[in-house]
Amino acid sequence: MKKPAKTVWFFGIYLLVEGLFLMLAPASILSAICIPDPESVWRIVLGFVVAVLGYYYIRNAKENLTPFFGFTVQVRIIQFVFFIWLYVFERGTLALVAFSFIEFVAGMWTYRALKQKATA
């Protein structure tokens, strides 16, 4: 697996684990980002969607679908900006911004790997 694919594969594993936590132990992950645990099926549905996204990332990494890698960089930057916007307008927590910063950093890791591949 090439370096850009590895960055996406690791991020896919991260998403898969995050999704499983949302499905199986939502209070642990939601309390980490200062969101009360809703007693509804939607937290489980969200966990499933996040886990599915993780699966997509893993499969695309295994297939070395480089265009997908660039798309993930764009979305991870947009997500970080969106969560900052939520915080600024008092709809999200600073912990949520910090959590999304992990995804932003992972996106920059992928971006850097793609740039290194392009110049190699």
Short mmCIF file of C-alpha atoms in Angstrom, two decimals:
data_model
loop_
_atom_site.label_atom_id
_atom_site.label_comp_id
_atom_site.label_asym_id
_atom_site.label_seq_id
_atom_site.Cartn_x
_atom_site.Cartn_y
_atom_site.Cartn_z
CA MET A 1 0.00 0.00 0.00
CA LYS A 2 1.38 3.41 -0.96
CA LYS A 3 1.75 6.19 1.61
CA PRO A 4 -1.40 8.17 0.62
CA ALA A 5 -3.41 4.95 0.78
CA LYS A 6 -2.00 4.17 4.23
CA THR A 7 -3.13 7.54 5.58
CA VAL A 8 -6.67 6.90 4.32
CA TRP A 9 -6.60 3.30 5.59
CA PHE A 10 -5.64 4.43 9.10
CA PHE A 11 -8.33 7.11 9.02
CA GLY A 12 -10.83 4.45 7.94
CA ILE A 13 -9.89 2.34 10.97
CA TYR A 14 -10.35 5.43 13.16
CA LEU A 15 -13.83 6.02 11.69
CA LEU A 16 -14.77 2.36 12.08
CA VAL A 17 -13.79 2.40 15.76
CA GLU A 18 -15.57 5.72 16.29
CA GLY A 19 -18.72 4.31 14.67
CA LEU A 20 -18.61 1.16 16.80
CA PHE A 21 -18.27 3.27 19.95
CA LEU A 22 -21.28 5.36 18.89
CA MET A 23 -23.30 2.18 18.37
CA LEU A 24 -22.16 0.20 21.41
CA ALA A 25 -21.02 2.75 24.01
CA PRO A 26 -22.36 6.13 22.90
CA ALA A 27 -22.07 7.78 26.31
CA SER A 28 -18.29 7.37 26.28
CA ILE A 29 -17.75 9.16 22.99
CA LEU A 30 -20.52 11.73 23.37
CA SER A 31 -19.36 12.78 26.83
CA ALA A 32 -15.86 13.27 25.41
CA ILE A 33 -17.24 15.98 23.11
CA CYS A 34 -19.59 17.41 25.77
CA ILE A 35 -22.81 16.23 24.14
CA PRO A 36 -25.45 14.58 26.32
CA ASP A 37 -26.27 10.99 25.38
CA PRO A 38 -29.71 11.01 23.72
CA GLU A 39 -31.78 7.97 24.56
CA SER A 40 -32.81 7.43 20.96
CA VAL A 41 -32.03 5.20 18.04
CA TRP A 42 -30.39 8.10 16.15
CA ARG A 43 -27.09 7.77 18.00
CA ILE A 44 -26.94 4.13 16.89
CA VAL A 45 -27.89 5.09 13.32
CA LEU A 46 -25.16 7.76 13.31
CA GLY A 47 -22.67 5.21 14.63
CA PHE A 48 -23.59 2.83 11.82
CA VAL A 49 -23.17 5.58 9.20
CA VAL A 50 -19.74 6.52 10.61
CA ALA A 51 -18.70 2.85 10.62
CA VAL A 52 -19.84 2.50 6.99
CA LEU A 53 -17.78 5.57 6.08
CA GLY A 54 -14.82 3.91 7.78
CA TYR A 55 -15.39 0.82 5.65
CA TYR A 56 -15.45 2.97 2.49
CA TYR A 57 -12.17 4.58 3.48
CA ILE A 58 -10.55 1.19 4.14
CA ARG A 59 -11.77 -0.30 0.84
CA ASN A 60 -10.71 2.74 -1.19
CA ALA A 61 -7.29 2.62 0.44
CA LYS A 62 -6.93 -1.08 -0.37
CA GLU A 63 -7.87 -0.37 -4.01
CA ASN A 64 -5.52 2.65 -4.06
CA LEU A 65 -8.21 4.96 -5.48
CA THR A 66 -6.12 8.12 -5.41
CA PRO A 67 -8.88 10.54 -6.54
CA PHE A 68 -10.89 9.50 -3.47
CA PHE A 69 -7.95 10.44 -1.24
CA GLY A 70 -8.04 14.02 -2.51
CA PHE A 71 -11.80 14.20 -1.94
CA THR A 72 -11.31 13.13 1.68
CA VAL A 73 -8.85 15.97 2.24
CA GLN A 74 -11.42 18.49 0.99
CA VAL A 75 -14.19 17.11 3.19
CA ARG A 76 -12.04 16.93 6.31
CA ILE A 77 -11.08 20.60 5.90
CA ILE A 78 -14.72 21.57 5.32
CA GLN A 79 -15.80 19.57 8.37
CA PHE A 80 -13.30 21.36 10.60
CA VAL A 81 -14.45 24.78 9.36
CA PHE A 82 -18.09 23.73 9.83
CA PHE A 83 -17.50 22.68 13.45
CA ILE A 84 -15.72 25.97 14.14
CA TRP A 85 -18.76 27.73 12.67
CA LEU A 86 -21.04 25.71 14.98
CA TYR A 87 -18.91 26.73 17.96
CA VAL A 88 -18.82 30.42 16.99
CA PHE A 89 -22.61 30.49 16.70
CA GLU A 90 -23.03 28.57 20.00
CA ARG A 91 -24.43 25.42 18.40
CA GLY A 92 -21.41 23.23 19.13
CA THR A 93 -18.82 22.82 21.85
CA LEU A 94 -15.12 23.58 21.90
CA ALA A 95 -14.61 19.87 22.60
CA LEU A 96 -16.34 19.11 19.29
CA VAL A 97 -13.95 21.49 17.52
CA ALA A 98 -11.01 19.78 19.23
CA PHE A 99 -12.35 16.37 18.20
CA SER A 100 -12.71 17.51 14.58
CA PHE A 101 -9.16 18.87 14.72
CA ILE A 102 -7.97 15.23 14.80
CA GLU A 103 -9.75 14.67 11.50
CA PHE A 104 -8.30 17.91 10.09
CA VAL A 105 -4.76 16.82 11.03
CA ALA A 106 -5.39 13.42 9.44
CA GLY A 107 -6.55 15.22 6.30
CA MET A 108 -3.35 17.26 6.22
CA TRP A 109 -1.37 14.02 6.61
CA THR A 110 -3.14 12.64 3.53
CA TYR A 111 -2.61 15.91 1.64
CA ARG A 112 1.11 15.85 2.39
CA ALA A 113 1.39 12.21 1.31
CA LEU A 114 -0.40 13.02 -1.96
CA LYS A 115 1.94 15.96 -2.62
CA GLN A 116 5.01 13.81 -1.92
CA LYS A 117 3.70 11.16 -4.31
CA ALA A 118 3.09 13.79 -7.01
CA THR A 119 6.65 15.11 -6.79
CA ALA A 120 8.26 11.65 -6.63
#
